[in-house]
Coordinates of C-alpha atoms in Angstrom, one line a residue:
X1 CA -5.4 -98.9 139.2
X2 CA -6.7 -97.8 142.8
X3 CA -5.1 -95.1 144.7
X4 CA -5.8 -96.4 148.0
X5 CA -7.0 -99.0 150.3
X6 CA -10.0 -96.8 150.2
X7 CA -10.9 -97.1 146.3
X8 CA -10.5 -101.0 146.9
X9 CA -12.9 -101.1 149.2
X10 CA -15.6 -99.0 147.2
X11 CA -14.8 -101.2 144.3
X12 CA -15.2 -104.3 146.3
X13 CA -18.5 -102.9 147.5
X14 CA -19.9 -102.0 144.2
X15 CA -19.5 -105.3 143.3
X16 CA -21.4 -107.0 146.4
X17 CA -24.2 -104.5 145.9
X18 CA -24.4 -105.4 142.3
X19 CA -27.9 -107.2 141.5
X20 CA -27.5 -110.9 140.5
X21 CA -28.6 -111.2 136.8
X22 CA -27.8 -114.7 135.0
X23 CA -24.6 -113.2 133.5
X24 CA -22.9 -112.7 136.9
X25 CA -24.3 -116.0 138.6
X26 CA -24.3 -119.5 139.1
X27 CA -26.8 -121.9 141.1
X28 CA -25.5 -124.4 143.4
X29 CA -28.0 -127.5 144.5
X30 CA -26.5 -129.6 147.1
X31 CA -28.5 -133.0 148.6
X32 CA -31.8 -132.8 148.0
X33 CA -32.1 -136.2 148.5
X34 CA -34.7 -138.8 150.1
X35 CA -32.4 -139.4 153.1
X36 CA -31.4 -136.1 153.7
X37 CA -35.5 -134.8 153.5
X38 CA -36.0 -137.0 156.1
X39 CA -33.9 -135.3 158.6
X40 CA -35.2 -132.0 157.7
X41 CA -37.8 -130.6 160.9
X42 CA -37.5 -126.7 160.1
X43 CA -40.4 -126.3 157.5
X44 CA -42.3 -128.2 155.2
X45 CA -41.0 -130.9 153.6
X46 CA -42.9 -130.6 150.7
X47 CA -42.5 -126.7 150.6
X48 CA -39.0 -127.0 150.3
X49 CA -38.7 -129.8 147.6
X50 CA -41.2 -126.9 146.0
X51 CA -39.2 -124.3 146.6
X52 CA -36.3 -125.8 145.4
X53 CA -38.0 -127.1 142.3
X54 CA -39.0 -123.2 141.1
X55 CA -35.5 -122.6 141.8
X56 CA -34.2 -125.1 139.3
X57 CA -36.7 -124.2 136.8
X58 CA -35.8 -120.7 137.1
X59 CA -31.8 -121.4 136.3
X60 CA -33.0 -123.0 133.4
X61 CA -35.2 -120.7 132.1
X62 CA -32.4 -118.1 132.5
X63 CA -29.9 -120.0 131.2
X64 CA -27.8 -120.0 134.5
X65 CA -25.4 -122.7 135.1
X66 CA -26.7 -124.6 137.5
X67 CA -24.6 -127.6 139.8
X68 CA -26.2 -130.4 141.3
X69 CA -24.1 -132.5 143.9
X70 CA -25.5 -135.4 146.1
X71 CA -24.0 -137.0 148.9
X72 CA -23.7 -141.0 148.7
X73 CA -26.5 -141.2 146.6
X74 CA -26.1 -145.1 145.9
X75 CA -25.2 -145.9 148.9
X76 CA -27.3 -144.2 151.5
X77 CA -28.8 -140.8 150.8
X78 CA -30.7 -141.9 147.5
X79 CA -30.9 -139.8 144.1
X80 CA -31.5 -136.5 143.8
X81 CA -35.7 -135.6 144.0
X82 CA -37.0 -136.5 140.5
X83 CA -38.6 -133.4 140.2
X84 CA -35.1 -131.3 140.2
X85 CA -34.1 -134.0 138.1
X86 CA -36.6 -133.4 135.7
X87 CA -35.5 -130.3 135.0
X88 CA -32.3 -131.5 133.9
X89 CA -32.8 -134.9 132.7
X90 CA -29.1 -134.8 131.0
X91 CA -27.1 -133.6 133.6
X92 CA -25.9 -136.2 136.3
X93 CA -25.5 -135.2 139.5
X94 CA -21.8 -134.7 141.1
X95 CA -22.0 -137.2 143.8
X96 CA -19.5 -137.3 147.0
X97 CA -18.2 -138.7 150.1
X98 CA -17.8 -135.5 151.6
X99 CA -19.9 -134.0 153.4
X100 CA -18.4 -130.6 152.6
X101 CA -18.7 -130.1 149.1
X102 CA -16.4 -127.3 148.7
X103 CA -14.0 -130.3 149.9
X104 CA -15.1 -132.2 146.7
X105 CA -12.5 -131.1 143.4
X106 CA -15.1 -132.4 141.0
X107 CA -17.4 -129.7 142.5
X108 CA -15.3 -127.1 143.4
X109 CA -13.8 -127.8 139.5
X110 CA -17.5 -127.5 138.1
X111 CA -18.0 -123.7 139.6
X112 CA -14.5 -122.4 138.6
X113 CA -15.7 -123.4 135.1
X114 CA -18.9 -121.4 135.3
X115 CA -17.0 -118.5 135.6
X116 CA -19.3 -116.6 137.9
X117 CA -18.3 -115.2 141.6
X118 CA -21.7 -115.2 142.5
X119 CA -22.8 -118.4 144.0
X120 CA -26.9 -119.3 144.3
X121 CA -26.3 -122.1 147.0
X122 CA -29.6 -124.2 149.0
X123 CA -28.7 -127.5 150.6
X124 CA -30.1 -129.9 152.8
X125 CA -29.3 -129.9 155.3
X126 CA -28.6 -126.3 156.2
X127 CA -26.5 -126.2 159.3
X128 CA -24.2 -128.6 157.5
X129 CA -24.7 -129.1 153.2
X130 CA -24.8 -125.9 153.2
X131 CA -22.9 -123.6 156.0
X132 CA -19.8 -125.5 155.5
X133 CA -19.5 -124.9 151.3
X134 CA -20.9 -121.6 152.2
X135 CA -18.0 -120.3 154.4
X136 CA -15.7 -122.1 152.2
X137 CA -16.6 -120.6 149.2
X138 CA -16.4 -117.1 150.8
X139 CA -12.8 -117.9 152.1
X140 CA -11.9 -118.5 148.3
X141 CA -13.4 -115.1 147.1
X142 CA -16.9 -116.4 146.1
X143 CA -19.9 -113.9 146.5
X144 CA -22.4 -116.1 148.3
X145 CA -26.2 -116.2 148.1
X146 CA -28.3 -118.5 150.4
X147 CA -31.2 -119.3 149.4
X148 CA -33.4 -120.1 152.8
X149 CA -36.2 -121.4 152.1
X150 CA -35.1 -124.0 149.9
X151 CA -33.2 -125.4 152.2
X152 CA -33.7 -127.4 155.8
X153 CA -32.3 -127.7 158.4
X154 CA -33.1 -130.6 161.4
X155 CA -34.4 -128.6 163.8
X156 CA -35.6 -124.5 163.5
X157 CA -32.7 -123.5 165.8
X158 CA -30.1 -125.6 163.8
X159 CA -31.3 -124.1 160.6
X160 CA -31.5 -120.5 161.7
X161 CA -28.3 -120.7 163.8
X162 CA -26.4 -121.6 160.6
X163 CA -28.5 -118.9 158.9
X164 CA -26.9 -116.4 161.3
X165 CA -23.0 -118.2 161.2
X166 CA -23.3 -117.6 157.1
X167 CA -24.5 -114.3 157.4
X168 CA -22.0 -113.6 160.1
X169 CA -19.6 -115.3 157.5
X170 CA -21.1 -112.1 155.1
X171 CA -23.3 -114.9 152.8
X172 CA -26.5 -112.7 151.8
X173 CA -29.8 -114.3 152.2
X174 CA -32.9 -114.7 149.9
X175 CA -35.4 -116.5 148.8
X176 CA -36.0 -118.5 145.8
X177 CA -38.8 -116.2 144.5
X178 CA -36.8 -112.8 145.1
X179 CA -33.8 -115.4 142.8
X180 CA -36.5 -115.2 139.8
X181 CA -37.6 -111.7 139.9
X182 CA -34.1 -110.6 140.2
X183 CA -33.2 -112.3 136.8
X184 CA -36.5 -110.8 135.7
X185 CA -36.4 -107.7 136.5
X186 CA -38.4 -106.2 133.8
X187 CA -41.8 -107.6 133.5
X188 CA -41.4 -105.7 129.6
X189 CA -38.6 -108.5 129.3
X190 CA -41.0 -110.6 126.9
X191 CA -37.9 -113.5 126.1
X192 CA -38.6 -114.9 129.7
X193 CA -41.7 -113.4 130.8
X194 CA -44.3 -116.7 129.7
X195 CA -41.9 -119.4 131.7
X196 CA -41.7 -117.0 134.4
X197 CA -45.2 -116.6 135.0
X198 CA -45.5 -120.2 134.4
X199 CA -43.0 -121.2 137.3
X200 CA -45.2 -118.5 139.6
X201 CA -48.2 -120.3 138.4
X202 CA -47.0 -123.7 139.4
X203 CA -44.6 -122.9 142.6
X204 CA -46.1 -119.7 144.2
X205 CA -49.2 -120.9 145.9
X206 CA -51.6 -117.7 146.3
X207 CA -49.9 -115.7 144.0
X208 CA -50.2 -118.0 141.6
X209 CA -53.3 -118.7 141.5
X210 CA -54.1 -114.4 141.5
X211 CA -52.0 -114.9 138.4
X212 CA -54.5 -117.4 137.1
X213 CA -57.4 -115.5 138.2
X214 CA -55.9 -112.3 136.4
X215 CA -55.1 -113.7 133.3
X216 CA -58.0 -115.7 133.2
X217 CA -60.8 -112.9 134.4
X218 CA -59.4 -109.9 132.1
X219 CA -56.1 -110.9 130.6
X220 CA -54.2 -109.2 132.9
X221 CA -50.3 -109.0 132.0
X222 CA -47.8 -107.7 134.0
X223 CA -45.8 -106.2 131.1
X224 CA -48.9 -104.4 129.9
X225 CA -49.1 -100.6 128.9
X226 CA -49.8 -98.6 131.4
X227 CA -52.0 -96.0 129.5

């Protein structure tokens, strides 16, 4: 029991300032579709479907639950990018009318299930597919992380403008790399460590290829002793 309104509010803290780890966690993917790529003016196209690709690879790998949700995908938007599809060739995609997906039962349904009050949401497009799930979740309870850059918004000011309304909203903001080092961790954590490397290999540009060169040139392995 808590003494005071004080005690609920350290409690309440703790739990924010916890580190996400792929017990306490779920990843949400919302429109990454054709259609909605199109629209998308505040980075790379191709970055983000990247991006967003390490991301689902990383929720697999980790055995998060992970949600994908299109919008109108027969009728307009398209299906979800093959290559996020790939990663989860048996899993069909909740797909809406809504533009808010927290308005969507099916989707809202498919998190309560998960169990997790941590939320790993990107979206295209971010000023709307995402802000607007975002700030719902949060209403309902949900510890929300946005993940930034794989998401897009239509223009830089509408995607960092609805940056700012989430974080204003108190969604925390990452990146899909600081996601998969997060679940890491440890780089001693030998159960995950190949695939991880693997995704960094394929998805991380520069880094990746230093991982290549490393492994390659001297065998170099970041779990290695350090005597």
């Amino acid at each position: 029991m808590f003494n005071d309104k004080t005690d609920l509010l350290t409690a309440e803290n703790s739990a924010i300032t916890d580190l996400l780890t792929a017990e306490n966690s779920a990843i949400i993917l919302i429109d990454h579709q054709p259609q909605m790529i199109f629209g998308v003016q505040s980075a790379d196209r191709q970055t983000i479907i990247n991006n967003t690709v390490g991301l689902a690879k990383t929720g697999k790998v980790f055995n998060v639950p992970t949600i994908l949700t299109t919008v109108a995908a027969e009728s307009f938007s398209g299906p979800i990018h093959p290559q996020i599809q790939e990663v989860f060739p048996d899993q069909v995609p909740i797909d809406r009318t809504t533009m808010n997906s927290w308005e969507d039962e099916n989707l809202v349904q498919a998190v309560k299930k998960t169990g997790r009050k941590k939320l790993v949401m990107a979206a295209l497009w971010t000023e709307v597919c995402l802000a607007f799930p975002v700030i719902g979740a949060i209403k309902d309870g949900y510890e929300v992380y946005i993940v930034t850059d794989a998401s897009g918004g239509t223009t830089t000011e509408a995607h960092n403008m609805a940056v700012q309304r989430m974080i204003q909203a108190g969604a925390i903001p990452v990146t899909w790399v600081s996601v998969m080092l997060e679940y890491q961790r440890d780089w001693a954590r030998q159960e995950t460590y190949d695939a991880v490397m693997s995704i960094a290999k394929e998805h991380t540009g520069a880094y990746g290829a230093g991982i290549v060169y490393a492994q390659t040139m001297f065998g170099g392995h970041e779990g290695g002793s350090q005597n």
